[in-house]
Amino acid sequence: METRKIIAIALLIGSVLSATFLFYGYQLLKSPNILVGKSEPAYIYISNGDSFKDLQNQLYDRDIVNDAVAFSFVAKLMKLPASLKPGKYKLEPNMNNRQAIAIFRSGNQTAVNITFNNLRFLKDLPAKITDKLEMDSSQLAQALSDTVLMQKFGFDQANYKSMFIPNTYSVYWDLSPEELIERMNYEYRQFWTDQRKAKADSLGLSLQEVSTLASIVYAESKKSDEYPRIAGVYYNRLQKRMHLDADPTLVYAHGDFGIKRVLNKHKEIDSPYNTYRNYGLPPGPINMPSITAIDGVLNLEQHKYLYFCASEDFSGYHKFATNLTDHLNNARRFQNALNRARIYK
């Protein structure tokens, strides 16, 4: 009789312990343990070379994990320390341990958006985008100056910036500088569709020449609806083998972007970007032209204008002329308006 009681008690205790362990196991795996009671997600950044301890510290220091011991226990059960992958990860409120650990194990990163525009030089790019990436600006700057990479993609130092099409791109936080440049080349090739290439070919311009002309057009006007007309002016000049006489190229040649008005002394500079002295397009873009400016060149207006000048109404638009006499009259009206504006200030 006593033996049966002992066995019954042992079975009861075993059942209770099993139920307890099963319940605790369920709690470990299924109960919310991430951002418990919070409403906003959190982002975790794991750098190359970070250890599981670094992840633990980040989770604990930022009060992301409710039960630190439970998280660490499950993480080791799921072999997270040996399979931790770098990246930016999004953790949602009330996730359980298993869900969070599965994200880190899978390398299922959250992409970040990088945006760049209005850049004159390629060296300005790192400061514009690396604040959202693991790489620092000096690493990207070094990669951008790598002539082997330039040549690999078919560019030189003068036209390399035309490969970087201003836009917003989704990338992974931990990508390397070389991977970023590879991505920009991919986007460049995607941008230049067969249709765009055909339009460039019909104009007798290479893709780099289109970007160079677009950079001048982009610098000339803030009004994107004027781009095709301004592009038509410069194209007409190219066809007639006239100097482009583009003031923005002189400003670029001098490297002084505080110049508000180009004077005769500025036109004396010995530079391949001096379009008052050299025929044709300069050797490369003077900025990273917008997509709208590039398409403005590819869809330039067919007209007979050879000159343009800022309108005297200060609207930001321009007056166009087919001959020098009309152009000088337009310029005189603008100059008189400037003089009157200075008197009234």
Tab-separated table of C-alpha atoms in Angstrom:
chain	number	residue	atom	x	y	z
A	1	MET	CA	0.000	0.000	0.000
A	2	GLU	CA	2.789	2.369	0.959
A	3	THR	CA	4.561	1.675	-2.327
A	4	ARG	CA	1.454	2.634	-4.290
A	5	LYS	CA	1.149	5.885	-2.357
A	6	ILE	CA	4.769	6.727	-3.004
A	7	ILE	CA	4.361	6.008	-6.702
A	8	ALA	CA	1.160	8.076	-6.833
A	9	ILE	CA	2.815	10.974	-5.065
A	10	ALA	CA	5.869	10.731	-7.333
A	11	LEU	CA	3.647	10.732	-10.397
A	12	LEU	CA	1.741	13.708	-9.057
A	13	ILE	CA	4.929	15.616	-8.342
A	14	GLY	CA	6.261	14.680	-11.783
A	15	SER	CA	3.086	15.882	-13.412
A	16	VAL	CA	3.200	19.143	-11.502
A	17	LEU	CA	6.851	19.671	-12.372
A	18	SER	CA	6.215	18.805	-16.018
A	19	ALA	CA	3.295	21.191	-16.146
A	20	THR	CA	5.402	23.850	-14.447
A	21	PHE	CA	8.272	23.384	-16.869
A	22	LEU	CA	5.909	23.361	-19.827
A	23	PHE	CA	4.257	26.515	-18.595
A	24	TYR	CA	7.593	28.192	-17.965
A	25	GLY	CA	8.805	27.027	-21.367
A	26	TYR	CA	5.701	28.500	-22.938
A	27	GLN	CA	6.332	31.713	-21.037
A	28	LEU	CA	9.933	31.809	-22.233
A	29	LEU	CA	9.008	31.301	-25.866
A	30	LYS	CA	5.539	32.749	-26.303
A	31	SER	CA	4.938	35.446	-23.699
A	32	PRO	CA	5.639	39.077	-24.632
A	33	ASN	CA	9.105	40.134	-23.495
A	34	ILE	CA	10.060	42.898	-25.922
A	35	LEU	CA	8.923	46.503	-25.378
A	36	VAL	CA	6.171	45.255	-23.095
A	37	GLY	CA	3.460	47.856	-22.605
A	38	LYS	CA	5.082	50.288	-25.041
A	39	SER	CA	3.517	51.681	-28.209
A	40	GLU	CA	6.485	52.498	-30.460
A	41	PRO	CA	8.909	50.075	-32.160
A	42	ALA	CA	12.627	50.192	-31.424
A	43	TYR	CA	15.565	49.834	-33.810
A	44	ILE	CA	18.612	47.788	-32.898
A	45	TYR	CA	21.934	48.355	-34.688
A	46	ILE	CA	24.404	45.476	-34.785
A	47	SER	CA	27.745	46.448	-36.266
A	48	ASN	CA	30.207	44.117	-37.940
A	49	GLY	CA	32.220	42.526	-35.139
A	50	ASP	CA	29.586	43.050	-32.435
A	51	SER	CA	29.186	40.146	-30.014
A	52	PHE	CA	26.097	38.700	-28.356
A	53	LYS	CA	27.171	40.585	-25.232
A	54	ASP	CA	27.038	43.849	-27.189
A	55	LEU	CA	23.482	43.004	-28.238
A	56	GLN	CA	22.533	42.142	-24.651
A	57	ASN	CA	23.916	45.445	-23.404
A	58	GLN	CA	22.006	47.395	-26.034
A	59	LEU	CA	18.741	45.608	-25.218
A	60	TYR	CA	19.156	46.002	-21.483
A	61	ASP	CA	20.506	49.560	-21.443
A	62	ARG	CA	17.616	50.785	-23.574
A	63	ASP	CA	15.034	48.892	-21.509
A	64	ILE	CA	13.842	46.931	-24.529
A	65	VAL	CA	13.799	43.507	-22.849
A	66	ASN	CA	11.468	42.944	-19.916
A	67	ASP	CA	13.037	39.689	-18.614
A	68	ALA	CA	16.737	39.710	-19.451
A	69	VAL	CA	17.414	36.224	-18.110
A	70	ALA	CA	14.585	34.705	-20.140
A	71	PHE	CA	15.770	36.384	-23.339
A	72	SER	CA	19.357	35.203	-22.855
A	73	PHE	CA	18.248	31.648	-22.063
A	74	VAL	CA	16.108	31.359	-25.198
A	75	ALA	CA	18.791	33.075	-27.293
A	76	LYS	CA	21.325	30.448	-26.292
A	77	LEU	CA	18.807	27.648	-26.894
A	78	MET	CA	18.282	29.040	-30.412
A	79	LYS	CA	22.065	29.431	-30.886
A	80	LEU	CA	21.840	33.176	-31.497
A	81	PRO	CA	25.362	33.982	-30.193
A	82	ALA	CA	26.872	31.896	-33.004
A	83	SER	CA	24.588	33.208	-35.737
A	84	LEU	CA	24.251	36.918	-34.958
A	85	LYS	CA	24.162	38.974	-38.163
A	86	PRO	CA	24.988	42.686	-38.462
A	87	GLY	CA	22.329	45.143	-39.544
A	88	LYS	CA	19.499	47.415	-38.489
A	89	TYR	CA	16.584	45.517	-36.967
A	90	LYS	CA	13.079	46.600	-36.043
A	91	LEU	CA	11.526	45.210	-32.873
A	92	GLU	CA	7.802	45.630	-32.347
A	93	PRO	CA	6.049	46.135	-28.990
A	94	ASN	CA	5.044	42.930	-27.190
A	95	MET	CA	7.121	40.583	-29.314
A	96	ASN	CA	8.091	37.338	-27.625
A	97	ASN	CA	11.649	36.088	-27.271
A	98	ARG	CA	11.401	33.609	-30.116
A	99	GLN	CA	10.108	36.229	-32.585
A	100	ALA	CA	12.841	38.725	-31.732
A	101	ILE	CA	15.627	36.144	-31.806
A	102	ALA	CA	14.385	34.783	-35.144
A	103	ILE	CA	14.757	38.284	-36.630
A	104	PHE	CA	18.359	38.583	-35.458
A	105	ARG	CA	19.198	35.056	-36.652
A	106	SER	CA	17.674	35.557	-40.098
A	107	GLY	CA	19.416	38.850	-40.821
A	108	ASN	CA	15.999	40.235	-41.782
A	109	GLN	CA	17.073	43.864	-41.719
A	110	THR	CA	15.006	46.996	-41.955
A	111	ALA	CA	16.105	49.114	-44.937
A	112	VAL	CA	17.059	52.755	-44.515
A	113	ASN	CA	16.360	55.503	-47.030
A	114	ILE	CA	19.194	57.675	-48.297
A	115	THR	CA	18.483	60.787	-50.339
A	116	PHE	CA	20.830	63.129	-52.159
A	117	ASN	CA	20.324	66.056	-54.517
A	118	ASN	CA	21.682	69.541	-55.183
A	119	LEU	CA	25.298	68.358	-54.949
A	120	ARG	CA	28.073	70.029	-56.926
A	121	PHE	CA	30.882	67.622	-56.117
A	122	LEU	CA	31.133	63.905	-55.489
A	123	LYS	CA	33.081	64.700	-52.322
A	124	ASP	CA	29.893	66.245	-50.910
A	125	LEU	CA	28.056	62.907	-51.070
A	126	PRO	CA	29.479	61.158	-47.954
A	127	ALA	CA	28.363	63.887	-45.542
A	128	LYS	CA	24.923	63.819	-47.145
A	129	ILE	CA	24.124	60.136	-46.608
A	130	THR	CA	26.483	58.393	-44.163
A	131	ASP	CA	24.672	59.642	-41.052
A	132	LYS	CA	22.099	56.937	-41.851
A	133	LEU	CA	24.669	54.193	-42.521
A	134	GLU	CA	27.189	52.183	-40.522
A	135	MET	CA	30.078	53.405	-42.699
A	136	ASP	CA	31.573	56.770	-41.893
A	137	SER	CA	32.105	59.592	-44.363
A	138	SER	CA	35.867	59.034	-44.639
A	139	GLN	CA	35.368	55.403	-45.702
A	140	LEU	CA	32.966	56.386	-48.462
A	141	ALA	CA	35.163	59.306	-49.532
A	142	GLN	CA	38.092	56.943	-49.956
A	143	ALA	CA	36.032	54.516	-52.040
A	144	LEU	CA	34.722	57.339	-54.224
A	145	SER	CA	38.288	58.378	-55.063
A	146	ASP	CA	39.233	54.843	-56.135
A	147	THR	CA	40.133	55.201	-59.827
A	148	VAL	CA	40.006	51.435	-60.324
A	149	LEU	CA	36.311	51.453	-59.397
A	150	MET	CA	35.692	54.415	-61.710
A	151	GLN	CA	37.306	52.636	-64.622
A	152	LYS	CA	35.464	49.420	-63.809
A	153	PHE	CA	32.181	51.232	-64.457
A	154	GLY	CA	33.480	53.118	-67.493
A	155	PHE	CA	33.991	56.583	-65.997
A	156	ASP	CA	36.819	58.975	-65.281
A	157	GLN	CA	37.254	61.631	-62.581
A	158	ALA	CA	35.547	64.310	-64.670
A	159	ASN	CA	32.353	62.434	-65.506
A	160	TYR	CA	32.118	59.985	-62.568
A	161	LYS	CA	29.463	62.047	-60.785
A	162	SER	CA	27.060	61.435	-63.676
A	163	MET	CA	26.766	57.835	-62.437
A	164	PHE	CA	25.080	59.051	-59.259
A	165	ILE	CA	21.464	59.848	-60.114
A	166	PRO	CA	19.881	62.038	-57.392
A	167	ASN	CA	16.965	60.226	-55.815
A	168	THR	CA	15.865	58.370	-52.678
A	169	TYR	CA	17.180	54.820	-52.373
A	170	SER	CA	16.431	52.049	-49.872
A	171	VAL	CA	19.611	50.299	-48.734
A	172	TYR	CA	20.806	48.204	-45.834
A	173	TRP	CA	22.410	50.062	-42.963
A	174	ASP	CA	25.538	47.884	-42.863
A	175	LEU	CA	26.432	47.859	-46.563
A	176	SER	CA	30.045	48.633	-47.417
A	177	PRO	CA	31.192	51.686	-49.424
A	178	GLU	CA	31.963	49.426	-52.376
A	179	GLU	CA	28.503	47.846	-52.174
A	180	LEU	CA	26.928	51.291	-52.138
A	181	ILE	CA	28.840	52.337	-55.252
A	182	GLU	CA	27.870	49.047	-56.931
A	183	ARG	CA	24.258	49.869	-56.076
A	184	MET	CA	24.561	53.347	-57.600
A	185	ASN	CA	25.918	51.808	-60.784
A	186	TYR	CA	22.974	49.399	-60.845
A	187	GLU	CA	20.543	52.301	-60.413
A	188	TYR	CA	22.353	54.220	-63.158
A	189	ARG	CA	21.908	51.304	-65.548
A	190	GLN	CA	18.271	50.973	-64.571
A	191	PHE	CA	17.713	54.690	-65.144
A	192	TRP	CA	19.147	54.601	-68.648
A	193	THR	CA	16.350	52.632	-70.267
A	194	ASP	CA	16.389	51.776	-73.954
A	195	GLN	CA	13.994	54.669	-74.518
A	196	ARG	CA	16.274	57.208	-72.856
A	197	LYS	CA	19.300	55.805	-74.672
A	198	ALA	CA	17.467	56.123	-77.988
A	199	LYS	CA	16.661	59.777	-77.281
A	200	ALA	CA	20.293	60.518	-76.427
A	201	ASP	CA	21.412	58.785	-79.603
A	202	SER	CA	18.959	60.818	-81.695
A	203	LEU	CA	20.575	63.974	-80.322
A	204	GLY	CA	24.038	62.685	-81.123
A	205	LEU	CA	25.018	62.814	-77.437
A	206	SER	CA	26.565	60.165	-75.226
A	207	LEU	CA	24.946	59.419	-71.865
A	208	GLN	CA	27.715	61.337	-70.087
A	209	GLU	CA	27.246	64.304	-72.433
A	210	VAL	CA	23.521	64.339	-71.678
A	211	SER	CA	24.316	64.492	-67.962
A	212	THR	CA	26.870	67.250	-68.526
A	213	LEU	CA	24.419	69.359	-70.521
A	214	ALA	CA	21.698	68.630	-67.943
A	215	SER	CA	23.977	69.877	-65.167
A	216	ILE	CA	24.326	73.235	-66.939
A	217	VAL	CA	20.570	73.455	-67.514
A	218	TYR	CA	19.971	72.524	-63.864
A	219	ALA	CA	22.289	75.306	-62.704
A	220	GLU	CA	20.656	77.896	-64.970
A	221	SER	CA	17.093	77.740	-63.691
A	222	LYS	CA	14.994	76.849	-60.664
A	223	LYS	CA	11.988	76.379	-62.968
A	224	SER	CA	11.880	72.778	-64.146
A	225	ASP	CA	9.286	73.546	-66.828
A	226	GLU	CA	11.951	75.703	-68.518
A	227	TYR	CA	14.522	72.907	-68.733
A	228	PRO	CA	13.561	71.661	-72.222
A	229	ARG	CA	13.673	75.195	-73.645
A	230	ILE	CA	17.028	76.085	-72.066
A	231	ALA	CA	18.399	72.722	-73.190
A	232	GLY	CA	17.235	73.599	-76.702
A	233	VAL	CA	19.227	76.845	-76.613
A	234	TYR	CA	22.456	75.085	-75.692
A	235	TYR	CA	21.799	72.316	-78.178
A	236	ASN	CA	21.340	74.889	-80.940
A	237	ARG	CA	24.657	76.449	-79.965
A	238	LEU	CA	26.369	73.085	-80.085
A	239	GLN	CA	24.925	72.422	-83.520
A	240	LYS	CA	26.128	75.791	-84.810
A	241	ARG	CA	29.541	75.319	-83.173
A	242	MET	CA	29.080	78.430	-81.089
A	243	HIS	CA	30.585	78.845	-77.640
A	244	LEU	CA	28.073	77.774	-75.012
A	245	ASP	CA	28.892	80.900	-72.964
A	246	ALA	CA	27.364	79.237	-69.896
A	247	ASP	CA	27.930	81.295	-66.776
A	248	PRO	CA	27.512	78.327	-64.373
A	249	THR	CA	30.513	76.601	-65.950
A	250	LEU	CA	32.671	79.649	-65.194
A	251	VAL	CA	31.500	79.703	-61.597
A	252	TYR	CA	32.402	76.024	-61.353
A	253	ALA	CA	35.809	76.647	-62.943
A	254	HIS	CA	36.576	79.331	-60.349
A	255	GLY	CA	35.221	77.233	-57.490
A	256	ASP	CA	33.670	80.379	-56.049
A	257	PHE	CA	29.960	79.745	-55.718
A	258	GLY	CA	29.410	83.130	-54.155
A	259	ILE	CA	29.803	84.757	-57.590
A	260	LYS	CA	26.462	86.401	-58.320
A	261	ARG	CA	27.372	88.027	-61.597
A	262	VAL	CA	29.921	86.774	-64.119
A	263	LEU	CA	32.251	89.567	-65.264
A	264	ASN	CA	34.770	89.758	-68.093
A	265	LYS	CA	37.618	89.018	-65.682
A	266	HIS	CA	35.990	85.695	-64.842
A	267	LYS	CA	35.993	84.743	-68.516
A	268	GLU	CA	39.793	84.791	-68.691
A	269	ILE	CA	40.309	81.691	-66.560
A	270	ASP	CA	42.271	78.882	-68.210
A	271	SER	CA	40.028	75.888	-67.546
A	272	PRO	CA	38.341	73.175	-69.611
A	273	TYR	CA	35.122	74.359	-67.911
A	274	ASN	CA	35.431	77.842	-69.424
A	275	THR	CA	32.727	77.605	-72.093
A	276	TYR	CA	33.453	81.190	-73.181
A	277	ARG	CA	36.851	80.107	-74.492
A	278	ASN	CA	36.365	76.417	-75.292
A	279	TYR	CA	33.937	74.980	-77.802
A	280	GLY	CA	31.590	72.158	-76.967
A	281	LEU	CA	30.644	70.721	-73.626
A	282	PRO	CA	32.982	70.718	-70.627
A	283	PRO	CA	34.625	67.397	-69.703
A	284	GLY	CA	31.973	66.469	-67.135
A	285	PRO	CA	28.945	67.635	-65.169
A	286	ILE	CA	29.228	70.714	-62.946
A	287	ASN	CA	26.753	69.187	-60.486
A	288	MET	CA	24.580	66.118	-60.081
A	289	PRO	CA	21.616	67.111	-62.259
A	290	SER	CA	18.123	66.084	-61.248
A	291	ILE	CA	16.195	63.439	-63.154
A	292	THR	CA	13.905	66.228	-64.369
A	293	ALA	CA	16.880	68.114	-65.806
A	294	ILE	CA	18.214	64.999	-67.559
A	295	ASP	CA	14.801	64.313	-69.047
A	296	GLY	CA	14.586	67.994	-69.978
A	297	VAL	CA	17.646	67.525	-72.175
A	298	LEU	CA	16.391	64.267	-73.652
A	299	ASN	CA	13.083	65.977	-74.475
A	300	LEU	CA	14.513	69.367	-75.393
A	301	GLU	CA	12.421	71.848	-77.325
A	302	GLN	CA	13.026	72.193	-81.035
A	303	HIS	CA	13.217	75.965	-81.583
A	304	LYS	CA	15.534	78.645	-82.992
A	305	TYR	CA	16.504	80.401	-79.774
A	306	LEU	CA	20.215	81.015	-79.268
A	307	TYR	CA	20.135	83.307	-76.240
A	308	PHE	CA	18.309	83.689	-72.951
A	309	CYS	CA	18.427	86.000	-69.983
A	310	ALA	CA	16.613	86.373	-66.672
A	311	SER	CA	13.233	88.053	-66.911
A	312	GLU	CA	12.900	91.586	-65.550
A	313	ASP	CA	9.872	90.538	-63.468
A	314	PHE	CA	12.156	88.497	-61.157
A	315	SER	CA	9.841	85.516	-61.519
A	316	GLY	CA	12.771	83.146	-61.953
A	317	TYR	CA	11.849	82.570	-65.578
A	318	HIS	CA	13.852	83.687	-68.608
A	319	LYS	CA	13.369	85.666	-71.811
A	320	PHE	CA	14.558	83.921	-74.965
A	321	ALA	CA	15.851	85.392	-78.212
A	322	THR	CA	16.841	84.163	-81.649
A	323	ASN	CA	19.298	87.014	-82.297
A	324	LEU	CA	21.822	89.069	-80.382
A	325	THR	CA	19.931	92.367	-80.732
A	326	ASP	CA	16.812	91.020	-79.026
A	327	HIS	CA	18.941	89.340	-76.408
A	328	LEU	CA	20.750	92.577	-75.564
A	329	ASN	CA	17.407	94.368	-75.253
A	330	ASN	CA	16.185	91.661	-72.867
A	331	ALA	CA	19.401	91.929	-70.880
A	332	ARG	CA	19.077	95.714	-70.707
A	333	ARG	CA	15.542	95.466	-69.357
A	334	PHE	CA	16.692	93.034	-66.691
A	335	GLN	CA	19.646	95.238	-65.719
A	336	ASN	CA	17.377	98.308	-65.458
A	337	ALA	CA	15.003	96.341	-63.241
A	338	LEU	CA	17.933	95.328	-61.052
A	339	ASN	CA	19.067	98.945	-60.745
A	340	ARG	CA	15.553	100.085	-59.785
A	341	ALA	CA	15.279	97.313	-57.199
A	342	ARG	CA	18.552	98.416	-55.609
A	343	ILE	CA	17.309	102.019	-55.382
A	344	TYR	CA	14.168	101.019	-53.546
A	345	LYS	CA	15.927	98.754	-51.061
